[in-house]
């Protein structure tokens, strides 16, 4: 009877939490409508830009973006809906530790801006697999990386966004899942299909403003609700659901907060965030994400100069200070306000509350939004979540279409014209949408608590080999194509083996006995990532020394130490061969293009239907040649990496300040604000307010 009564209480609490929001007010609806109109208008406006009819113009925004929109777009692409759901949920479940990922980004963004980007810009690449092709020659490395990236985009990034977005939609709006996601995908596709990367960046600027504004209001109201920062620290440690369980492995109580909840880097052996594993293992995975992932690097490559690109990474670094306060802390506040729903551990109660018997921590952010935000502001927060979801999807769609068009399709059809490549890029976005919708039933069957863990583990298993190959390619001239390729193959094999073991022996819940093999149970995935990074480097170095070095011309402007090399590469002529016939005529001066006051007619007049299709496809029939020539001249200037001493001084000063702040945050937030005696006192309060039981696995449904 006690159990039944507890279950009914939890269900009733959940219903009361949602009751005030199941019918949207006019203010909420107006906020969402205004957001969609604004985003659609920006996407439509970007379709009137010049230079959309070139590869660089569509996929790299013409390389004319200055630092602020590029930095805002980098931030928006990173802070997707999975952050609002997953990051806040992990904060609710285990405290501040997850913020370590955010502070790590402060440092790695500067690695991107000051080490990787100068090489990528100097080598005139549009995609990262294209860089590998220039650095090593051959096609197998670039093709492998392009295919692997697209697979990861479709089955991890897009799936996470759709799942986390679906959680918010179901919790907040009570809409039909398929109608909601199809509508969001359709709007996302519509806003970026015609405008390319420029549309993505312009939309991201608006979305960052909405996300920061709405989240700041939520943080302020949340802290007021719990009595301020000091009270939050105490109440979080004392929060517990009505029903908790004994942990059979260490006799602790499942459902209580972690003793180290207010520290970021935790002890090395038995914590969820071991500090040696994070520094040596998680960092390589993050190097891949920030420095060698097409979705992020493509934004930085759209900058109009090296100084603007580096300014963008610095600006993003400043913004990355905020997620701990705007996302993780609200998740912890949510657990304090709703311990019986957000913090539930009883499988039956969790199943009744959120449909997931493992945990309902992923509902932390929607719960606090719906619980404490007034009318109108709730609509703004819905717009914030939609902004995060669409921002990630727009970036993924554009980056994946770039990889497919340049690194796969263009190699299959070397004679393809620019217009054909642009059309293929747009059609591939539609294909991604179809595949994403088809993946939705799989997402629904996956347990939300394990989806976020799955994404983190995939990064640890697959990304360290990619990171080490890029690091060696940029910093060490002796690594060759064979060393890089066999290093990638070794890393893939070992990573897949560990991933299969993890899926075969699933991690038990807190109240279940851990019977997994010791090599799975005792080796944290961060320590495995560190081993994979070091061993892949050893394989690549060994194979490189046992085979012939890379030809000298391939090192021209493809390493950090040769980024300013002015020699002509042997493959520069191949770039001209890749141009279509029309572009070659432009460059060779066979058409009179740049005479003062001339209006160039590129053929007979066309009908209105054809003009509409050209506009949607980004094909310009008037002054298009002028744009081609101006863009190529601009790109040629970029490769020299010009910078003034004043620019260098400002940029390097900011870089030093940001990296110092990151180190300071790591040290400061790794000191527990409570003594062991204080923690025991607060835990005693939590235990006295909870019914502690022993879990029987056979009773679990």
XYZ file of C-alpha atoms in Angstrom:
701
model
C 0.000 0.000 0.000
C 2.863 2.367 0.774
C 4.440 1.676 -2.608
C 1.154 2.167 -4.448
C 0.464 5.393 -2.589
C 3.974 6.660 -3.382
C 3.503 5.859 -7.058
C 0.188 7.685 -7.193
C 1.709 10.686 -5.466
C 4.504 10.920 -7.993
C 2.115 10.695 -10.932
C -0.089 13.383 -9.388
C 2.912 15.656 -8.809
C 3.892 15.272 -12.425
C 0.411 16.098 -13.626
C 0.300 19.182 -11.434
C 3.641 20.313 -12.796
C 2.334 20.163 -16.343
C -1.234 21.262 -15.701
C -0.691 24.950 -16.159
C 0.954 24.534 -19.516
C -1.008 21.995 -21.489
C -2.937 24.871 -23.084
C -0.694 27.612 -24.447
C -1.533 31.222 -23.707
C -1.750 33.782 -26.481
C 1.563 35.265 -25.338
C 3.295 31.879 -25.588
C 1.923 31.272 -29.065
C 2.917 34.780 -30.168
C 6.516 34.255 -28.993
C 6.866 31.016 -30.942
C 5.257 32.484 -34.090
C 7.485 35.572 -34.007
C 10.526 33.321 -33.684
C 9.593 31.218 -36.715
C 8.778 34.281 -38.815
C 12.121 35.831 -37.888
C 14.122 32.714 -38.714
C 12.298 32.119 -41.983
C 12.818 35.761 -42.958
C 16.559 35.504 -42.381
C 16.767 32.342 -44.465
C 14.769 34.013 -47.244
C 16.931 37.138 -47.130
C 20.111 35.088 -47.423
C 18.826 33.705 -50.707
C 19.255 37.171 -52.251
C 22.975 37.266 -51.536
C 25.516 37.215 -54.357
C 28.052 34.386 -54.615
C 25.539 31.633 -53.835
C 26.347 30.155 -57.239
C 29.891 29.121 -56.240
C 31.091 26.270 -54.075
C 32.722 28.663 -51.602
C 29.748 31.003 -51.775
C 27.207 28.338 -50.828
C 29.194 26.045 -48.553
C 31.578 28.630 -46.985
C 29.408 31.796 -47.105
C 31.747 33.346 -49.660
C 34.515 33.572 -47.033
C 33.323 37.089 -46.223
C 32.049 36.649 -42.661
C 33.554 38.743 -39.868
C 34.364 37.382 -36.416
C 31.143 38.060 -34.473
C 28.626 36.062 -36.564
C 31.150 33.252 -37.069
C 31.801 33.027 -33.322
C 28.084 33.128 -32.544
C 27.475 30.382 -35.093
C 30.197 28.181 -33.575
C 28.548 28.569 -30.186
C 25.037 27.930 -31.510
C 26.169 24.825 -33.384
C 27.661 23.438 -30.188
C 24.803 24.328 -27.817
C 22.073 22.218 -29.332
C 18.933 20.830 -27.802
C 20.931 17.884 -26.467
C 22.752 20.374 -24.225
C 19.542 21.727 -22.754
C 18.252 18.192 -22.220
C 21.406 16.134 -21.662
C 23.696 18.668 -19.976
C 20.966 19.879 -17.608
C 19.921 16.279 -16.983
C 23.435 15.203 -16.087
C 23.716 18.260 -13.860
C 20.543 17.188 -12.067
C 21.816 13.632 -11.659
C 25.460 14.167 -10.695
C 26.198 17.860 -10.208
C 28.719 20.265 -11.723
C 31.123 17.635 -13.062
C 29.708 17.750 -16.585
C 30.761 21.421 -16.819
C 34.336 20.181 -17.318
C 33.463 19.560 -20.955
C 32.515 23.220 -21.349
C 35.706 24.580 -19.787
C 37.782 22.193 -21.899
C 36.301 23.877 -24.965
C 37.759 27.242 -23.892
C 41.252 25.838 -24.438
C 40.594 23.696 -27.500
C 38.867 26.526 -29.360
C 42.152 28.424 -29.190
C 43.984 25.335 -30.467
C 41.627 25.452 -33.446
C 42.118 29.167 -34.058
C 45.864 29.488 -33.560
C 47.198 26.103 -34.758
C 44.746 24.311 -37.026
C 42.998 27.158 -38.873
C 46.153 28.831 -40.218
C 47.035 25.560 -41.936
C 43.522 24.925 -43.266
C 43.257 28.468 -44.658
C 46.741 28.440 -46.191
C 46.061 25.134 -47.952
C 42.822 26.534 -49.495
C 40.702 23.555 -48.468
C 36.915 23.590 -48.182
C 36.527 20.329 -46.244
C 38.759 18.454 -43.819
C 38.938 15.276 -45.939
C 40.122 17.563 -48.757
C 42.958 18.658 -46.459
C 43.932 15.035 -45.925
C 43.994 14.565 -49.688
C 46.384 17.506 -50.090
C 48.538 16.488 -47.139
C 48.974 12.809 -47.996
C 47.697 12.264 -51.538
C 45.448 9.400 -52.553
C 41.765 9.147 -51.775
C 41.326 6.393 -49.200
C 41.893 8.560 -46.093
C 39.707 11.437 -47.275
C 36.937 9.100 -48.434
C 37.022 7.130 -45.177
C 36.812 10.292 -43.078
C 33.987 11.732 -45.198
C 31.893 8.561 -44.964
C 32.579 8.133 -41.238
C 31.638 11.757 -40.559
C 28.327 11.446 -42.401
C 27.475 8.240 -40.552
C 28.231 9.916 -37.238
C 26.124 12.931 -38.235
C 23.098 10.867 -39.165
C 23.100 8.290 -36.383
C 24.497 10.280 -33.452
C 24.202 14.031 -33.849
C 20.895 14.161 -35.685
C 19.432 11.351 -33.613
C 20.437 13.061 -30.357
C 18.950 16.359 -31.485
C 15.706 14.749 -32.544
C 15.426 12.688 -29.380
C 16.173 15.568 -27.028
C 13.897 17.864 -29.011
C 11.172 15.234 -28.863
C 11.493 15.070 -25.055
C 10.882 18.788 -24.773
C 8.014 18.762 -27.252
C 6.286 15.867 -25.503
C 6.810 17.306 -22.018
C 5.923 20.886 -22.896
C 3.489 20.958 -25.795
C 1.894 17.525 -25.799
C 2.081 17.496 -29.589
C 2.123 14.400 -31.735
C 5.766 13.355 -31.961
C 5.938 12.732 -35.709
C 4.031 15.854 -36.705
C 6.253 17.983 -34.469
C 9.566 16.569 -35.689
C 8.570 16.560 -39.346
C 7.510 20.214 -39.009
C 10.812 21.134 -37.340
C 12.853 19.282 -39.934
C 10.865 20.915 -42.709
C 11.393 24.406 -41.303
C 15.096 23.715 -40.754
C 15.501 22.458 -44.306
C 13.555 25.373 -45.760
C 15.620 27.969 -43.911
C 18.972 26.581 -45.109
C 18.291 24.832 -48.400
C 18.575 27.926 -50.537
C 20.946 30.122 -48.552
C 23.713 27.678 -47.672
C 26.164 28.356 -44.845
C 25.440 32.093 -44.800
C 21.803 31.329 -43.931
C 23.017 29.035 -41.146
C 25.326 31.704 -39.703
C 22.815 34.550 -39.903
C 20.146 32.412 -38.236
C 22.612 31.307 -35.553
C 23.316 34.917 -34.544
C 19.634 35.461 -33.784
C 19.343 32.105 -32.036
C 22.310 32.802 -29.754
C 20.664 36.027 -28.605
C 17.419 34.163 -27.894
C 19.183 31.309 -26.079
C 21.300 33.552 -23.850
C 18.440 35.917 -23.032
C 15.888 33.232 -22.211
C 18.340 31.074 -20.264
C 19.531 34.049 -18.204
C 15.953 34.829 -17.171
C 15.433 31.183 -16.229
C 18.608 31.117 -14.114
C 17.574 34.289 -12.264
C 14.100 32.983 -11.491
C 15.448 29.571 -10.530
C 17.950 30.963 -8.025
C 15.203 33.118 -6.540
C 12.998 30.050 -6.175
C 15.591 28.169 -4.097
C 16.889 31.139 -2.100
C 20.140 31.967 -3.911
C 23.459 30.255 -4.671
C 24.380 29.271 -1.109
C 20.959 27.801 -0.431
C 21.105 25.925 -3.744
C 24.365 24.261 -2.697
C 22.814 23.044 0.562
C 19.398 22.079 -0.799
C 20.883 20.133 -3.701
C 22.914 18.013 -1.287
C 19.799 17.354 0.831
C 17.404 16.674 -2.056
C 16.148 13.112 -2.467
C 13.003 11.427 -3.817
C 10.474 9.851 -1.467
C 11.640 6.363 -2.476
C 15.369 5.507 -2.580
C 17.362 2.236 -2.715
C 20.467 0.744 -1.172
C 23.437 0.365 -3.501
C 24.538 -3.326 -3.178
C 28.127 -2.560 -4.265
C 29.065 0.052 -1.667
C 26.038 0.333 0.711
C 25.387 3.932 -0.331
C 21.854 5.190 -1.032
C 20.700 5.541 -4.648
C 18.830 8.800 -5.158
C 21.028 10.951 -2.932
C 23.327 13.564 -4.438
C 26.974 12.694 -4.995
C 29.388 13.803 -2.227
C 31.489 15.476 -4.937
C 28.499 17.056 -6.707
C 29.959 20.573 -6.425
C 33.364 19.668 -7.830
C 34.305 19.367 -11.498
C 37.473 17.253 -11.699
C 37.021 14.342 -9.328
C 39.137 11.582 -7.803
C 40.938 9.260 -10.160
C 39.673 5.776 -9.322
C 35.982 5.600 -8.467
C 34.287 8.718 -9.856
C 32.303 9.503 -12.974
C 34.751 12.281 -13.943
C 38.270 11.008 -13.061
C 40.644 13.921 -13.498
C 43.538 11.979 -15.150
C 41.109 10.298 -17.555
C 39.470 13.590 -18.439
C 42.739 15.398 -19.123
C 44.415 12.568 -21.055
C 41.383 10.806 -22.552
C 38.516 13.232 -23.009
C 40.762 15.929 -24.455
C 41.602 13.898 -27.611
C 37.895 13.294 -28.209
C 37.297 17.024 -27.824
C 40.175 17.823 -30.192
C 38.282 15.906 -32.856
C 35.046 17.750 -32.106
C 36.489 21.265 -32.069
C 39.488 21.034 -34.422
C 38.829 18.185 -36.869
C 35.045 17.993 -37.275
C 33.666 19.454 -40.481
C 30.624 20.966 -38.772
C 32.738 23.208 -36.544
C 35.702 23.934 -38.803
C 33.456 24.839 -41.743
C 32.039 27.772 -39.750
C 35.524 29.092 -38.987
C 36.605 28.712 -42.623
C 33.850 31.133 -43.653
C 35.706 34.017 -41.946
C 37.032 36.732 -44.242
C 40.547 36.641 -42.753
C 42.724 34.694 -40.353
C 42.260 37.434 -37.763
C 38.480 37.150 -38.054
C 38.676 33.356 -37.760
C 40.809 33.614 -34.625
C 38.570 36.368 -33.271
C 35.618 34.025 -33.764
C 37.227 31.241 -31.721
C 38.048 33.757 -28.971
C 34.479 35.087 -28.961
C 33.124 31.540 -28.779
C 35.513 30.865 -25.914
C 34.058 33.763 -23.949
C 30.545 32.463 -24.617
C 31.483 28.929 -23.509
C 31.930 30.215 -19.954
C 28.144 30.544 -19.730
C 26.668 27.001 -20.193
C 27.633 25.852 -16.693
C 25.589 28.681 -15.226
C 22.788 28.802 -17.818
C 22.235 25.057 -18.349
C 23.942 22.852 -15.718
C 22.911 24.954 -12.701
C 19.215 25.159 -13.786
C 19.298 21.366 -14.049
C 20.470 21.157 -10.447
C 17.801 23.664 -9.404
C 15.215 21.477 -11.124
C 16.202 18.501 -8.967
C 15.806 20.631 -5.832
C 12.353 21.817 -6.895
C 11.128 18.454 -8.242
C 13.046 15.675 -6.427
C 10.259 13.114 -6.822
C 10.037 13.427 -10.593
C 13.347 14.753 -11.956
C 15.254 12.836 -9.244
C 13.230 9.615 -9.220
C 15.037 6.263 -8.905
C 12.135 3.830 -8.489
C 11.670 2.215 -11.941
C 7.865 2.145 -11.679
C 7.662 5.794 -10.685
C 10.096 6.891 -13.410
C 8.178 4.887 -15.983
C 4.938 6.600 -14.960
C 6.509 10.072 -14.944
C 8.552 10.149 -18.148
C 8.283 6.722 -19.767
C 11.894 5.803 -18.948
C 12.368 3.313 -16.047
C 16.058 4.181 -15.693
C 15.820 7.892 -14.897
C 13.849 11.074 -15.549
C 16.812 13.418 -15.142
C 16.574 14.335 -18.837
C 13.317 16.135 -18.057
C 15.103 18.567 -15.717
C 15.191 21.529 -18.078
C 11.632 21.209 -19.428
C 10.369 20.732 -15.852
C 11.900 23.948 -14.544
C 10.807 25.897 -17.633
C 7.212 24.775 -17.240
C 7.257 25.075 -13.468
C 8.602 28.582 -12.811
C 8.347 30.607 -16.028
C 5.277 32.854 -16.450
C 3.145 33.229 -19.577
C 4.998 34.726 -22.497
C 8.382 33.802 -21.073
C 7.404 30.154 -21.420
C 6.885 30.832 -25.112
C 10.315 32.443 -25.273
C 11.851 29.344 -23.701
C 10.058 27.149 -26.217
C 11.653 29.334 -28.869
C 15.020 28.836 -27.116
C 14.666 25.052 -27.355
C 13.528 25.251 -30.964
C 16.455 27.573 -31.692
C 18.918 25.088 -30.203
C 17.388 22.191 -32.118
C 17.272 23.993 -35.451
C 20.738 25.499 -35.028
C 22.336 22.083 -34.640
C 20.333 20.586 -37.483
C 21.108 23.447 -39.887
C 24.831 23.074 -39.199
C 24.750 19.304 -39.582
C 22.768 19.432 -42.818
C 25.082 21.986 -44.379
C 28.293 20.269 -43.270
C 27.161 16.805 -44.342
C 26.071 18.066 -47.753
C 29.470 19.765 -48.137
C 31.306 16.519 -47.355
C 29.175 14.504 -49.741
C 29.359 17.011 -52.592
C 33.078 17.803 -52.498
C 34.661 14.634 -51.101
C 32.471 11.919 -52.614
C 30.264 13.085 -55.490
C 32.919 15.269 -57.108
C 35.339 12.341 -57.145
C 32.751 10.142 -58.819
C 31.804 12.818 -61.390
C 34.924 14.898 -61.945
C 33.268 16.619 -64.904
C 30.349 17.898 -62.805
C 29.719 21.625 -63.216
C 29.420 24.056 -60.337
C 25.659 24.290 -60.815
C 25.371 20.497 -60.698
C 27.386 20.319 -57.480
C 25.213 22.978 -55.861
C 22.078 21.083 -56.873
C 23.482 17.816 -55.521
C 24.301 19.507 -52.207
C 20.720 20.697 -51.842
C 19.229 17.338 -52.807
C 21.501 15.584 -50.300
C 20.036 17.766 -47.534
C 16.613 16.400 -48.465
C 18.012 12.852 -48.310
C 19.368 13.532 -44.818
C 15.909 14.696 -43.757
C 14.326 11.471 -45.016
C 16.924 9.302 -43.251
C 16.508 11.299 -40.038
C 12.746 10.796 -40.047
C 13.256 7.087 -40.656
C 15.549 6.952 -37.615
C 12.901 8.358 -35.262
C 11.302 4.970 -34.350
C 14.739 3.703 -33.282
C 15.239 6.781 -31.112
C 11.908 6.218 -29.394
C 12.934 2.691 -28.387
C 16.248 3.817 -26.891
C 16.372 4.747 -23.217
C 16.996 8.426 -22.780
C 19.347 8.018 -19.859
C 21.606 5.770 -21.901
C 21.429 7.783 -25.126
C 23.558 10.587 -23.699
C 26.065 8.058 -22.334
C 26.066 6.368 -25.720
C 27.024 9.599 -27.472
C 29.885 10.263 -25.058
C 31.206 6.736 -25.408
C 31.012 6.811 -29.208
C 33.204 9.916 -29.164
C 35.689 8.160 -26.884
C 35.783 5.033 -29.049
C 35.922 6.539 -32.563
C 37.362 10.043 -32.369
C 40.840 9.684 -30.736
C 42.358 8.057 -33.865
C 41.009 10.883 -36.027
C 42.353 13.471 -33.594
C 45.832 11.961 -33.427
C 46.145 11.733 -37.222
C 45.198 15.392 -37.659
C 47.582 16.435 -34.885
C 50.463 14.509 -36.454
C 49.618 15.711 -39.967
C 49.800 19.354 -38.918
C 52.776 19.143 -36.549
C 55.064 16.380 -37.938
C 56.292 16.344 -41.529
C 57.518 12.728 -41.406
C 54.088 11.087 -41.047
C 52.974 9.717 -44.406
C 49.818 8.335 -45.991
C 50.467 4.754 -44.936
C 51.133 5.701 -41.335
C 47.988 7.812 -41.158
C 45.769 5.222 -42.868
C 46.884 2.214 -40.831
C 46.719 4.271 -37.651
C 43.081 5.052 -38.466
C 42.338 1.397 -39.231
C 43.970 0.235 -35.982
C 42.032 2.825 -34.009
C 38.756 1.873 -35.667
C 39.261 -1.834 -34.910
C 40.189 -1.319 -31.251
C 37.469 1.280 -30.707
C 34.762 -0.925 -32.211
C 35.909 -3.849 -30.057
C 35.500 -1.832 -26.849
C 32.167 -0.441 -28.033
C 30.846 -3.965 -28.695
C 31.920 -5.016 -25.200
C 30.128 -2.039 -23.664
C 26.919 -2.799 -25.533
C 27.169 -6.495 -24.678
C 27.721 -5.871 -20.960
C 25.457 -2.924 -20.200
C 26.102 -0.755 -17.183
C 23.652 -1.642 -14.370
C 21.532 0.908 -12.538
C 22.660 2.244 -9.157
C 20.656 -0.288 -7.135
C 21.769 -3.363 -9.129
C 24.876 -5.459 -8.544
C 27.636 -4.763 -11.106
C 28.525 -8.189 -12.540
C 30.305 -7.011 -15.687
C 33.795 -8.378 -16.483
C 36.541 -6.494 -14.694
C 38.092 -5.176 -17.937
C 34.777 -3.439 -18.688
C 33.809 -2.521 -15.135
C 37.153 -1.092 -14.021
C 38.343 0.685 -17.198
C 36.561 4.019 -17.511
C 35.854 5.064 -21.095
C 38.045 8.159 -20.632
C 41.041 6.005 -19.694
C 40.333 3.836 -22.719
C 40.273 6.951 -24.930
C 43.696 7.946 -23.568
C 45.090 4.490 -24.361
C 43.570 4.578 -27.845
C 45.055 8.012 -28.572
C 48.584 7.031 -27.500
C 48.569 3.603 -29.157
C 47.207 4.990 -32.441
C 49.996 7.579 -32.444
C 52.542 4.798 -31.878
C 51.177 2.753 -34.804
C 51.157 5.777 -37.124
C 54.715 6.756 -36.204
C 56.007 3.189 -36.557
C 54.434 2.607 -39.980
C 55.621 6.027 -41.195
C 59.236 5.260 -40.262
C 59.031 1.876 -42.022
C 57.807 3.411 -45.304
C 58.853 6.212 -47.636
C 58.307 9.827 -46.533
C 55.692 12.111 -48.020
C 56.794 13.911 -51.220
C 58.194 17.355 -50.449
C 55.614 19.280 -52.461
C 52.755 17.846 -50.363
C 54.177 19.577 -47.297
C 53.841 23.030 -48.875
C 51.270 24.962 -46.776
C 49.891 21.755 -45.197
C 51.790 21.792 -41.872
C 52.006 24.443 -39.179
C 55.694 25.043 -39.927
C 55.173 25.373 -43.699
C 51.903 27.326 -43.614
C 53.560 30.426 -45.121
C 55.556 28.558 -47.783
C 55.186 30.431 -51.086
C 56.324 27.613 -53.371
C 53.950 26.310 -56.023
C 52.501 22.889 -55.351
C 52.536 20.241 -58.075
C 48.810 19.698 -57.607
C 47.833 23.374 -58.082
C 47.135 22.627 -61.739
C 44.703 19.894 -60.707
C 42.607 22.535 -58.945
C 42.210 24.371 -62.221
C 41.234 21.136 -63.949
C 38.450 20.713 -61.379
C 36.856 24.006 -62.459
C 34.047 23.853 -64.966
C 34.495 25.295 -68.445
C 32.754 28.564 -67.598
C 35.039 29.288 -64.628
C 38.128 28.561 -66.708
C 37.022 31.089 -69.321
C 36.571 33.650 -66.581
C 40.046 33.124 -65.181
C 41.773 33.065 -68.573
C 40.121 36.295 -69.659
C 38.282 34.822 -72.627
C 35.157 36.796 -71.644
C 35.027 40.526 -71.042
C 33.797 40.603 -67.490
C 35.114 43.496 -65.485
C 34.806 46.482 -67.775
C 33.463 49.545 -66.076
C 29.718 49.795 -66.421
C 29.350 46.617 -68.503
C 26.339 44.392 -67.987
C 27.172 40.843 -68.987
C 24.540 38.697 -70.607
C 25.353 35.016 -70.113
C 23.064 33.644 -72.764
C 19.604 34.089 -74.212
C 16.781 35.417 -72.064
C 14.974 32.834 -69.984
C 11.416 32.523 -68.768
C 10.080 33.350 -65.334
C 9.884 29.681 -64.349
C 13.555 29.197 -65.141
C 14.445 32.369 -63.261
C 12.604 31.101 -60.177
C 14.482 27.796 -60.305
C 17.792 29.635 -60.758
C 17.041 31.829 -57.745
C 16.140 28.858 -55.555
C 19.250 27.013 -56.728
C 21.577 29.999 -56.323
C 22.436 30.281 -60.033
C 23.206 33.857 -61.112
C 22.898 34.821 -64.782
C 23.811 38.470 -64.311
C 27.178 39.555 -62.886
C 27.788 35.935 -61.880
C 31.194 35.942 -63.596
C 32.256 39.022 -61.676
C 31.434 37.262 -58.407
C 33.445 34.205 -59.439
C 36.549 36.264 -60.132
C 36.251 38.447 -57.038
C 35.812 35.395 -54.808
C 38.840 33.581 -56.220
C 40.965 36.676 -55.833
C 39.832 37.032 -52.224
C 40.642 33.385 -51.469
C 44.117 33.819 -52.961
C 44.738 36.762 -50.619
C 43.611 34.730 -47.610
C 46.220 32.029 -48.179
C 49.020 34.500 -47.389
C 47.629 34.770 -43.816
C 48.112 38.553 -43.511
C 47.910 40.012 -39.977
C 48.982 43.322 -38.456
C 50.931 43.548 -35.207
C 47.946 45.240 -33.551
C 45.662 42.371 -34.534
C 48.148 39.818 -33.234
C 48.497 41.674 -29.956
C 44.746 41.829 -29.337
C 44.177 38.209 -30.351
C 47.030 36.670 -28.357
C 46.161 38.718 -25.265
C 42.579 37.466 -25.363
C 43.779 33.908 -25.944
C 45.987 34.070 -22.844
C 43.150 35.509 -20.723
C 40.656 32.849 -21.832
C 43.035 29.957 -21.208
C 43.881 31.394 -17.784
C 40.169 31.611 -16.942
C 39.713 27.962 -17.970
C 42.542 26.818 -15.703
C 41.219 28.998 -12.880
C 37.729 27.510 -13.208
C 39.135 23.975 -13.198
C 41.038 24.645 -9.989
C 38.381 26.719 -8.258
C 35.432 24.443 -9.001
C 37.396 21.294 -8.138
C 37.537 22.302 -4.467
C 34.572 20.917 -2.536
C 32.756 23.737 -0.680
C 31.653 21.296 2.061
C 33.635 19.327 4.605
C 33.061 15.601 5.038
C 31.214 16.274 8.306
C 28.854 18.755 6.621
C 28.168 16.307 3.789
C 27.272 13.526 6.246
C 24.904 15.859 8.093
C 23.090 16.838 4.887
C 22.881 13.206 3.761
C 21.331 12.251 7.103
C 18.613 14.844 6.486
C 18.000 13.418 3.007
C 17.812 9.825 4.315
C 15.325 10.800 7.016
C 13.012 12.259 4.366
C 13.073 9.142 2.186
C 11.948 5.509 2.292
C 15.055 3.358 1.686
C 14.418 -0.034 0.100
C 16.323 -2.990 -1.330
C 15.888 -3.464 -5.050
C 14.826 -6.881 -6.421
C 15.657 -7.187 -10.098
C 12.958 -9.777 -10.723
C 10.312 -7.221 -9.767
C 11.440 -4.772 -12.415
C 9.191 -4.593 -15.430
